[in-house]
Amino acid sequence: MKTFQITRPKDNPQAIAAAGKSKTAQQGADIRFIAGGTTLIDLMKLNVEQPQNLVDVNRLPLDKVEATPDGGLTIGATVRNSELAWHPLVRKNYTVLSEAVLSGATVQIRNMATTAGNLLQRTRCMYFRSTDMPCNKRDPGSGCAAITGSNRGLAILGTSEHCIATNPSDMNVAMAALEATVHVRGAKGERGIPIGDFHLLPGNTPQRETVLEPGDLITHVTLPPPAPGNRSLYLKLRDRMSYEFALASAAVVITTANGKITRARIAMGGVGTKPWRSTEAEAELADQPATEATFRKAADAALRDAKPQSQNGFKVELAKRCLVHALKLATQPA
Ligand SMILES: Cc1cc2nc3c(=O)[nH]c(=O)nc-3n(C[C@H](O)[C@H](O)[C@H](O)COP(=O)(O)OP(=O)(O)OC[C@H]3O[C@@H](n4cnc5c(N)ncnc54)[C@H](O)[C@@H]3O)c2cc1C
Ligand code: SF4
């Protein structure tokens, strides 16, 4: 591993990071922010990431979860995943987020991992993590070893001929269903990015994973007020019950009245190259009776464009069943 120096800025860390040479501050830049380090240090040990300088953001005053005047929530960039998941307002108003975060990793990792770091965690594709294998995301133009290789855990939605890597985050899926906004401070000032626009599809440039610009610092995430009367939950299916990423997951935020669905927000994990909001499923659910037949139609719509690879065809039906079961649980009498 290369030597690196940690900087603890008193102010303006994004200006320091903007001095990095590469196209984004987050991927491949010489100067990088570090928060919990559970993604970045891991990848530095594997020589996948090789920054020269790390800018430690942990002492910035970005560690609060607070109610907003409109009844929503603001979550600081350095709020630890554990703190987020157990915060009373999150438990009460955004159950899906609490459950998603608690389904990820381990207690020890959640105690270190931060909100911003989780948004930017990188794929678990084994070829991305092996510097002796071709990988367009790590080394653009080198090829994709996964398409003809081991792809059981990889994506079936949003893939391209250049990359089929899954976005591994559980938190991001809940954030997508909750219609979160990611707030960023950068060279051009501050801006809010809807979560649906934050992560990019791989297309021809799988190395570029988000819309962040050089030097952008994530400061916080906001959630809109909870929809009145909604129930929400996160269901994660995986090979074992802990310390494992999703094969398929569903984040459901749903409101019913008199047996009919009046509002639904649906996102899926483990299947997409980005956290996968399914407006197709939402359209099938709107104003329909809350029955298994409706749920199955929604699941079929969510997976209609799935393109399985040689080893992950099973994910199509698994993801459908995951969504149907999540909807059943979220609409059954309390
Ligand atoms: C063994 C293991 C199992 C795991 N299992 C799961 C799982 O089941 N589900 C799941 O969802 N996750 C899982 N994770 C991933 C874990 O959730 C992430 O590693 C963690 O959320 C990253 O947060 P961090 O603060 O440690 O990020 P860091 O490693 O500090 O940073 C990650 C990236 O974010 C950038 N960054 C950090 N803060 C900022 C900021 N404020 N502004 C801009 N850029 C920033 C860094 O430069 C870096 O590129 C697992 C991780 C491990 C090691
Ligand atoms: S799927 Fe993406 S991350 Fe995995 S080897 Fe192919 S290009 Fe690399």
CSV table of C-alpha atoms and ligand atoms in Angstrom, one decimal:
chain,number,residue,atom,x,y,z
A,1,MET,CA,0.0,0.0,0.0
A,2,LYS,CA,1.2,3.5,-0.8
A,3,THR,CA,2.0,6.0,2.0
A,4,PHE,CA,-0.6,8.6,2.6
A,5,GLN,CA,-1.1,11.6,4.8
A,6,ILE,CA,-4.2,12.5,6.7
A,7,THR,CA,-5.2,16.1,6.8
A,8,ARG,CA,-7.6,17.5,9.4
A,9,PRO,CA,-8.9,20.7,8.0
A,10,LYS,CA,-10.3,23.4,10.2
A,11,ASP,CA,-12.4,24.7,7.3
A,12,ASN,CA,-13.2,24.3,3.6
A,13,PRO,CA,-12.2,20.7,3.0
A,14,GLN,CA,-13.9,20.7,-0.3
A,15,ALA,CA,-11.4,23.2,-1.6
A,16,ILE,CA,-8.6,20.9,-0.6
A,17,ALA,CA,-10.2,18.0,-2.3
A,18,ALA,CA,-10.9,20.1,-5.4
A,19,ALA,CA,-7.2,20.4,-5.9
A,20,GLY,CA,-7.1,16.6,-6.7
A,21,LYS,CA,-6.2,15.8,-10.2
A,22,SER,CA,-8.8,13.4,-11.4
A,23,LYS,CA,-12.4,14.0,-12.6
A,24,THR,CA,-14.2,13.5,-9.3
A,25,ALA,CA,-13.3,13.9,-5.7
A,26,GLN,CA,-14.9,10.6,-4.9
A,27,GLN,CA,-13.4,8.1,-7.3
A,28,GLY,CA,-9.8,7.8,-8.2
A,29,ALA,CA,-8.8,11.3,-7.0
A,30,ASP,CA,-5.5,11.9,-5.3
A,31,ILE,CA,-7.2,13.7,-2.5
A,32,ARG,CA,-10.1,12.0,-0.8
A,33,PHE,CA,-12.4,12.6,2.1
A,34,ILE,CA,-12.5,9.9,4.7
A,35,ALA,CA,-15.3,9.3,7.2
A,36,GLY,CA,-15.7,5.9,8.8
A,37,GLY,CA,-13.1,4.4,6.4
A,38,THR,CA,-15.0,1.1,6.2
A,39,THR,CA,-15.1,1.3,2.4
A,40,LEU,CA,-12.1,3.4,1.6
A,41,ILE,CA,-9.5,1.8,3.8
A,42,ASP,CA,-10.8,-1.7,2.8
A,43,LEU,CA,-10.2,-0.8,-0.9
A,44,MET,CA,-6.8,0.9,-0.1
A,45,LYS,CA,-5.6,-2.4,1.4
A,46,LEU,CA,-6.5,-4.1,-1.9
A,47,ASN,CA,-4.8,-1.3,-3.9
A,48,VAL,CA,-8.1,-0.7,-5.7
A,49,GLU,CA,-8.1,2.9,-4.3
A,50,GLN,CA,-4.7,4.7,-4.0
A,51,PRO,CA,-5.3,8.3,-2.8
A,52,GLN,CA,-2.2,10.3,-1.8
A,53,ASN,CA,-4.0,12.4,0.8
A,54,LEU,CA,-7.0,11.7,2.9
A,55,VAL,CA,-9.0,14.6,4.3
A,56,ASP,CA,-10.6,13.5,7.6
A,57,VAL,CA,-14.2,14.9,7.8
A,58,ASN,CA,-15.1,13.4,11.1
A,59,ARG,CA,-14.6,16.6,13.1
A,60,LEU,CA,-16.9,18.7,11.0
A,61,PRO,CA,-20.1,19.7,12.7
A,62,LEU,CA,-22.2,17.4,10.5
A,63,ASP,CA,-23.1,14.7,13.1
A,64,LYS,CA,-26.7,15.6,14.0
A,65,VAL,CA,-30.1,14.1,13.2
A,66,GLU,CA,-32.8,16.9,13.5
A,67,ALA,CA,-36.4,17.5,12.7
A,68,THR,CA,-37.0,20.2,10.1
A,69,PRO,CA,-39.7,22.9,10.5
A,70,ASP,CA,-41.9,21.2,7.9
A,71,GLY,CA,-41.9,17.9,9.8
A,72,GLY,CA,-39.2,16.2,7.8
A,73,LEU,CA,-35.7,15.2,8.9
A,74,THR,CA,-32.1,16.3,8.3
A,75,ILE,CA,-29.3,13.8,8.7
A,76,GLY,CA,-25.7,15.0,8.9
A,77,ALA,CA,-23.1,13.5,6.6
A,78,THR,CA,-21.1,12.1,9.5
A,79,VAL,CA,-24.0,10.6,11.5
A,80,ARG,CA,-23.0,7.0,12.2
A,81,ASN,CA,-25.3,4.3,10.7
A,82,SER,CA,-26.0,3.0,14.2
A,83,GLU,CA,-27.1,6.4,15.5
A,84,LEU,CA,-29.3,6.9,12.5
A,85,ALA,CA,-31.0,3.6,12.7
A,86,TRP,CA,-31.8,3.9,16.5
A,87,HIS,CA,-32.7,7.6,16.4
A,88,PRO,CA,-36.3,7.9,17.9
A,89,LEU,CA,-37.6,10.1,15.0
A,90,VAL,CA,-36.2,7.6,12.4
A,91,ARG,CA,-37.7,4.6,14.3
A,92,LYS,CA,-41.1,6.4,14.6
A,93,ASN,CA,-41.4,8.1,11.2
A,94,TYR,CA,-39.0,6.3,8.8
A,95,THR,CA,-39.1,2.7,9.9
A,96,VAL,CA,-38.0,1.5,6.5
A,97,LEU,CA,-34.7,3.5,6.9
A,98,SER,CA,-34.1,2.1,10.4
A,99,GLU,CA,-34.7,-1.4,9.2
A,100,ALA,CA,-32.5,-1.0,6.1
A,101,VAL,CA,-29.5,0.3,8.0
A,102,LEU,CA,-29.8,-2.3,10.7
A,103,SER,CA,-29.9,-5.1,8.0
A,104,GLY,CA,-26.5,-4.1,6.8
A,105,ALA,CA,-23.0,-5.2,7.8
A,106,THR,CA,-22.4,-5.7,11.6
A,107,VAL,CA,-22.8,-3.6,14.7
A,108,GLN,CA,-19.1,-2.7,14.7
A,109,ILE,CA,-19.2,-1.6,11.1
A,110,ARG,CA,-22.4,0.4,11.6
A,111,ASN,CA,-20.8,2.1,14.6
A,112,MET,CA,-18.1,3.5,12.2
A,113,ALA,CA,-20.0,3.9,8.9
A,114,THR,CA,-21.5,7.3,8.1
A,115,THR,CA,-24.4,8.5,6.1
A,116,ALA,CA,-22.3,10.1,3.3
A,117,GLY,CA,-19.9,7.1,3.2
A,118,ASN,CA,-22.8,4.7,2.9
A,119,LEU,CA,-24.2,6.8,0.0
A,120,LEU,CA,-20.8,6.4,-1.7
A,121,GLN,CA,-19.9,2.8,-0.8
A,122,ARG,CA,-18.7,0.9,-3.8
A,123,THR,CA,-19.7,-2.4,-5.5
A,124,ARG,CA,-18.8,-5.7,-4.0
A,125,CYS,CA,-18.2,-7.2,-7.5
A,126,MET,CA,-15.2,-9.5,-6.9
A,127,TYR,CA,-13.4,-8.4,-10.1
A,128,PHE,CA,-13.6,-4.8,-9.0
A,129,ARG,CA,-11.8,-5.8,-5.8
A,130,SER,CA,-9.0,-7.8,-7.6
A,131,THR,CA,-6.4,-5.7,-9.4
A,132,ASP,CA,-5.3,-8.6,-11.5
A,133,MET,CA,-8.7,-8.9,-13.2
A,134,PRO,CA,-10.1,-6.7,-16.0
A,135,CYS,CA,-12.7,-4.3,-14.7
A,136,ASN,CA,-14.1,-1.3,-16.6
A,137,LYS,CA,-15.1,0.4,-13.4
A,138,ARG,CA,-11.7,0.2,-11.8
A,139,ASP,CA,-9.7,0.4,-15.0
A,140,PRO,CA,-11.8,1.9,-17.8
A,141,GLY,CA,-11.5,0.1,-21.1
A,142,SER,CA,-10.0,-3.1,-19.6
A,143,GLY,CA,-13.2,-5.1,-20.0
A,144,CYS,CA,-15.7,-6.6,-17.7
A,145,ALA,CA,-14.7,-10.0,-16.2
A,146,ALA,CA,-18.1,-10.5,-14.6
A,147,ILE,CA,-20.2,-10.7,-17.7
A,148,THR,CA,-18.5,-13.9,-18.7
A,149,GLY,CA,-17.5,-14.9,-15.2
A,150,SER,CA,-18.9,-15.0,-11.7
A,151,ASN,CA,-22.1,-12.9,-11.7
A,152,ARG,CA,-24.5,-14.6,-9.3
A,153,GLY,CA,-24.7,-11.6,-7.0
A,154,LEU,CA,-24.7,-8.9,-9.7
A,155,ALA,CA,-27.3,-6.7,-11.2
A,156,ILE,CA,-30.2,-7.5,-13.5
A,157,LEU,CA,-31.6,-3.9,-13.9
A,158,GLY,CA,-29.8,-0.9,-15.3
A,159,THR,CA,-26.8,-2.9,-16.6
A,160,SER,CA,-24.8,-2.1,-19.7
A,161,GLU,CA,-22.4,-4.1,-21.8
A,162,HIS,CA,-19.6,-2.4,-19.9
A,163,CYS,CA,-20.6,-3.1,-16.3
A,164,ILE,CA,-23.2,-5.1,-14.4
A,165,ALA,CA,-22.2,-4.3,-10.9
A,166,THR,CA,-24.8,-4.0,-8.1
A,167,ASN,CA,-25.1,-1.0,-5.9
A,168,PRO,CA,-24.6,-2.8,-2.5
A,169,SER,CA,-26.2,-0.3,-0.1
A,170,ASP,CA,-29.3,-1.1,2.0
A,171,MET,CA,-29.6,2.4,3.3
A,172,ASN,CA,-29.7,3.8,-0.3
A,173,VAL,CA,-32.7,1.7,-1.2
A,174,ALA,CA,-34.7,3.1,1.8
A,175,MET,CA,-33.5,6.6,0.9
A,176,ALA,CA,-34.8,6.1,-2.6
A,177,ALA,CA,-38.3,5.0,-1.4
A,178,LEU,CA,-38.3,7.9,1.0
A,179,GLU,CA,-37.4,10.4,-1.8
A,180,ALA,CA,-34.4,11.8,0.1
A,181,THR,CA,-32.4,14.7,-1.1
A,182,VAL,CA,-28.6,14.7,-0.9
A,183,HIS,CA,-27.1,18.1,0.0
A,184,VAL,CA,-23.7,19.0,-1.3
A,185,ARG,CA,-21.2,21.9,-0.8
A,186,GLY,CA,-18.8,22.4,-3.7
A,187,ALA,CA,-16.8,24.8,-5.7
A,188,LYS,CA,-20.0,26.4,-7.1
A,189,GLY,CA,-21.8,26.6,-3.8
A,190,GLU,CA,-24.5,24.5,-2.3
A,191,ARG,CA,-27.0,22.3,-4.0
A,192,GLY,CA,-29.6,19.6,-3.3
A,193,ILE,CA,-29.7,16.5,-5.5
A,194,PRO,CA,-32.7,14.2,-5.4
A,195,ILE,CA,-31.5,10.7,-4.5
A,196,GLY,CA,-32.9,9.4,-7.8
A,197,ASP,CA,-30.5,11.6,-9.7
A,198,PHE,CA,-27.5,11.1,-7.4
A,199,HIS,CA,-26.3,7.7,-8.6
A,200,LEU,CA,-25.6,7.1,-12.3
A,201,LEU,CA,-26.3,4.1,-14.5
A,202,PRO,CA,-23.0,2.5,-15.7
A,203,GLY,CA,-23.6,3.1,-19.4
A,204,ASN,CA,-20.3,3.7,-21.2
A,205,THR,CA,-18.7,5.2,-18.1
A,206,PRO,CA,-19.1,2.8,-15.2
A,207,GLN,CA,-16.1,4.4,-13.4
A,208,ARG,CA,-18.4,7.4,-12.8
A,209,GLU,CA,-20.9,6.4,-10.1
A,210,THR,CA,-22.5,9.7,-9.0
A,211,VAL,CA,-23.1,13.2,-10.2
A,212,LEU,CA,-20.6,14.6,-7.6
A,213,GLU,CA,-18.1,17.2,-9.0
A,214,PRO,CA,-14.5,17.6,-8.0
A,215,GLY,CA,-14.3,18.8,-4.4
A,216,ASP,CA,-18.0,18.2,-3.6
A,217,LEU,CA,-18.6,17.5,0.1
A,218,ILE,CA,-21.8,15.8,1.1
A,219,THR,CA,-23.1,17.9,4.1
A,220,HIS,CA,-26.4,16.3,4.9
A,221,VAL,CA,-29.4,14.4,3.6
A,222,THR,CA,-33.0,15.6,4.0
A,223,LEU,CA,-36.2,13.5,4.1
A,224,PRO,CA,-39.6,14.9,3.4
A,225,PRO,CA,-42.3,14.7,6.1
A,226,PRO,CA,-43.7,11.2,6.4
A,227,ALA,CA,-46.8,10.6,4.3
A,228,PRO,CA,-49.8,10.6,6.8
A,229,GLY,CA,-50.8,7.1,7.8
A,230,ASN,CA,-48.1,5.4,5.9
A,231,ARG,CA,-46.5,2.1,6.9
A,232,SER,CA,-43.0,1.3,5.8
A,233,LEU,CA,-40.6,-1.6,5.9
A,234,TYR,CA,-37.4,-3.1,4.5
A,235,LEU,CA,-37.2,-6.8,3.5
A,236,LYS,CA,-33.8,-8.1,2.6
A,237,LEU,CA,-33.1,-11.6,1.2
A,238,ARG,CA,-29.5,-12.9,1.3
A,239,ASP,CA,-27.5,-16.1,1.6
A,240,ARG,CA,-27.2,-15.8,5.4
A,241,MET,CA,-28.8,-13.6,8.0
A,242,SER,CA,-25.9,-11.4,9.0
A,243,TYR,CA,-22.8,-9.9,7.5
A,244,GLU,CA,-24.1,-10.4,4.0
A,245,PHE,CA,-25.2,-8.2,1.1
A,246,ALA,CA,-28.7,-8.4,-0.4
A,247,LEU,CA,-29.5,-10.8,-3.3
A,248,ALA,CA,-32.8,-8.9,-3.5
A,249,SER,CA,-34.4,-6.4,-1.2
A,250,ALA,CA,-37.5,-4.2,-1.1
A,251,ALA,CA,-38.2,-0.9,0.5
A,252,VAL,CA,-41.9,-0.2,0.7
A,253,VAL,CA,-43.7,3.0,1.9
A,254,ILE,CA,-47.4,2.5,1.5
A,255,THR,CA,-50.7,4.1,2.6
A,256,THR,CA,-54.0,2.3,2.4
A,257,ALA,CA,-57.6,3.4,3.1
A,258,ASN,CA,-60.6,1.0,3.2
A,259,GLY,CA,-58.5,-1.8,1.6
A,260,LYS,CA,-57.3,0.4,-1.3
A,261,ILE,CA,-53.8,1.7,-1.8
A,262,THR,CA,-53.8,5.5,-1.9
A,263,ARG,CA,-50.0,6.0,-2.1
A,264,ALA,CA,-47.0,3.8,-2.7
A,265,ARG,CA,-43.3,4.3,-3.0
A,266,ILE,CA,-41.2,1.3,-3.9
A,267,ALA,CA,-37.4,0.8,-4.3
A,268,MET,CA,-35.4,-2.4,-4.7
A,269,GLY,CA,-31.9,-3.4,-3.7
A,270,GLY,CA,-29.5,-6.2,-4.8
A,271,VAL,CA,-30.9,-6.1,-8.3
A,272,GLY,CA,-29.9,-2.7,-9.7
A,273,THR,CA,-26.8,-0.9,-10.7
A,274,LYS,CA,-28.1,1.9,-8.6
A,275,PRO,CA,-30.7,2.0,-5.8
A,276,TRP,CA,-33.7,1.0,-7.9
A,277,ARG,CA,-36.8,3.1,-7.5
A,278,SER,CA,-39.7,1.4,-9.3
A,279,THR,CA,-42.2,3.9,-10.5
A,280,GLU,CA,-43.6,1.1,-12.7
A,281,ALA,CA,-44.6,-0.9,-9.6
A,282,GLU,CA,-45.9,2.3,-7.9
A,283,ALA,CA,-48.2,2.9,-11.0
A,284,GLU,CA,-49.6,-0.7,-10.7
A,285,LEU,CA,-50.4,-0.2,-7.0
A,286,ALA,CA,-52.0,3.3,-7.2
A,287,ASP,CA,-55.7,3.2,-6.4
A,288,GLN,CA,-55.8,-0.6,-6.5
A,289,PRO,CA,-57.1,-3.0,-3.8
A,290,ALA,CA,-54.4,-4.2,-1.5
A,291,THR,CA,-54.4,-7.8,-2.6
A,292,GLU,CA,-51.8,-10.4,-3.6
A,293,ALA,CA,-52.9,-10.1,-7.2
A,294,THR,CA,-52.2,-6.4,-7.2
A,295,PHE,CA,-48.8,-6.9,-5.5
A,296,ARG,CA,-47.9,-9.5,-8.1
A,297,LYS,CA,-48.7,-7.2,-10.9
A,298,ALA,CA,-46.5,-4.5,-9.3
A,299,ALA,CA,-43.7,-7.0,-8.9
A,300,ASP,CA,-44.0,-8.1,-12.6
A,301,ALA,CA,-43.8,-4.4,-13.6
A,302,ALA,CA,-40.8,-3.8,-11.4
A,303,LEU,CA,-38.8,-6.6,-13.0
A,304,ARG,CA,-40.2,-6.2,-16.6
A,305,ASP,CA,-36.9,-4.9,-17.9
A,306,ALA,CA,-34.7,-7.3,-16.1
A,307,LYS,CA,-31.7,-8.6,-18.1
A,308,PRO,CA,-30.3,-11.6,-16.2
A,309,GLN,CA,-26.7,-12.8,-16.7
A,310,SER,CA,-25.5,-16.4,-16.9
A,311,GLN,CA,-25.7,-17.1,-13.1
A,312,ASN,CA,-28.3,-14.7,-11.7
A,313,GLY,CA,-31.6,-15.5,-13.5
A,314,PHE,CA,-32.9,-16.7,-10.2
A,315,LYS,CA,-32.9,-13.1,-9.0
A,316,VAL,CA,-35.9,-12.2,-11.2
A,317,GLU,CA,-38.4,-14.4,-9.4
A,318,LEU,CA,-36.6,-13.9,-6.0
A,319,ALA,CA,-37.0,-10.1,-6.3
A,320,LYS,CA,-40.6,-10.4,-7.3
A,321,ARG,CA,-41.4,-12.6,-4.3
A,322,CYS,CA,-39.4,-10.2,-2.1
A,323,LEU,CA,-41.6,-7.3,-3.2
A,324,VAL,CA,-44.8,-9.2,-3.0
A,325,HIS,CA,-44.0,-10.4,0.6
A,326,ALA,CA,-42.9,-6.9,1.7
A,327,LEU,CA,-46.2,-5.4,0.4
A,328,LYS,CA,-48.2,-8.1,2.2
A,329,LEU,CA,-46.4,-7.4,5.5
A,330,ALA,CA,-46.8,-3.7,5.1
A,331,THR,CA,-50.6,-3.9,4.4
A,332,GLN,CA,-51.7,-6.6,6.8
A,333,PRO,CA,-53.8,-5.4,9.8
A,334,ALA,CA,-51.6,-4.0,12.6
B,1,LIG,C1,-17.5,-6.5,5.9
B,1,LIG,C2,-18.5,-5.5,5.5
B,1,LIG,C3,-19.8,-5.8,5.3
B,1,LIG,C4,-20.7,-4.8,4.9
B,1,LIG,N1,-22.1,-5.2,4.7
B,1,LIG,C5,-22.9,-4.2,4.3
B,1,LIG,C6,-24.3,-4.5,4.1
B,1,LIG,O1,-24.8,-5.7,4.3
B,1,LIG,N2,-25.1,-3.6,3.6
B,1,LIG,C7,-24.7,-2.3,3.4
B,1,LIG,O2,-25.5,-1.4,2.9
B,1,LIG,N3,-23.4,-2.0,3.5
B,1,LIG,C8,-22.5,-2.9,4.0
B,1,LIG,N4,-21.2,-2.6,4.1
B,1,LIG,C9,-20.7,-1.3,3.7
B,1,LIG,C10,-20.8,-0.2,4.7
B,1,LIG,O3,-22.1,0.2,4.9
B,1,LIG,C11,-20.0,1.0,4.1
B,1,LIG,O4,-18.6,0.6,4.1
B,1,LIG,C12,-20.1,2.2,4.9
B,1,LIG,O5,-21.5,2.7,4.9
B,1,LIG,C13,-19.2,3.3,4.3
B,1,LIG,O6,-19.2,4.5,5.2
B,1,LIG,P1,-17.9,5.1,5.8
B,1,LIG,O7,-18.2,6.3,6.5
B,1,LIG,O8,-17.1,4.1,6.4
B,1,LIG,O9,-17.2,5.5,4.4
B,1,LIG,P2,-15.7,5.8,4.0
B,1,LIG,O10,-15.0,4.5,3.7
B,1,LIG,O11,-15.1,6.7,5.0
B,1,LIG,O12,-15.9,6.6,2.6
B,1,LIG,C14,-16.6,6.0,1.5
B,1,LIG,C15,-16.5,6.9,0.4
B,1,LIG,O13,-17.3,8.1,0.7
B,1,LIG,C16,-16.5,9.3,0.5
B,1,LIG,N5,-16.9,10.2,1.5
B,1,LIG,C17,-17.1,10.0,2.9
B,1,LIG,N6,-17.7,11.1,3.5
B,1,LIG,C18,-17.9,12.0,2.5
B,1,LIG,C19,-18.5,13.3,2.4
B,1,LIG,N7,-19.0,13.9,3.5
B,1,LIG,N8,-18.6,13.9,1.3
B,1,LIG,C20,-18.1,13.3,0.1
B,1,LIG,N9,-17.5,12.1,0.1
B,1,LIG,C21,-17.4,11.5,1.3
B,1,LIG,C22,-15.0,8.8,0.7
B,1,LIG,O14,-14.1,9.6,0.0
B,1,LIG,C23,-15.1,7.4,0.0
B,1,LIG,O15,-15.1,7.6,-1.3
B,1,LIG,C24,-20.3,-3.5,4.6
B,1,LIG,C25,-18.9,-3.2,4.8
B,1,LIG,C26,-18.0,-4.2,5.2
B,1,LIG,C27,-16.6,-3.8,5.4
B,2,SF4,S1,-19.4,-5.8,-13.4
B,2,SF4,FE1,-18.5,-3.7,-13.3
B,2,SF4,S2,-17.3,-3.8,-11.4
B,2,SF4,FE2,-17.7,-5.9,-12.0
B,2,SF4,S3,-16.0,-6.5,-13.4
B,2,SF4,FE3,-17.6,-5.7,-14.7
B,2,SF4,S4,-17.0,-3.6,-14.9
B,2,SF4,FE4,-15.9,-4.3,-13.1
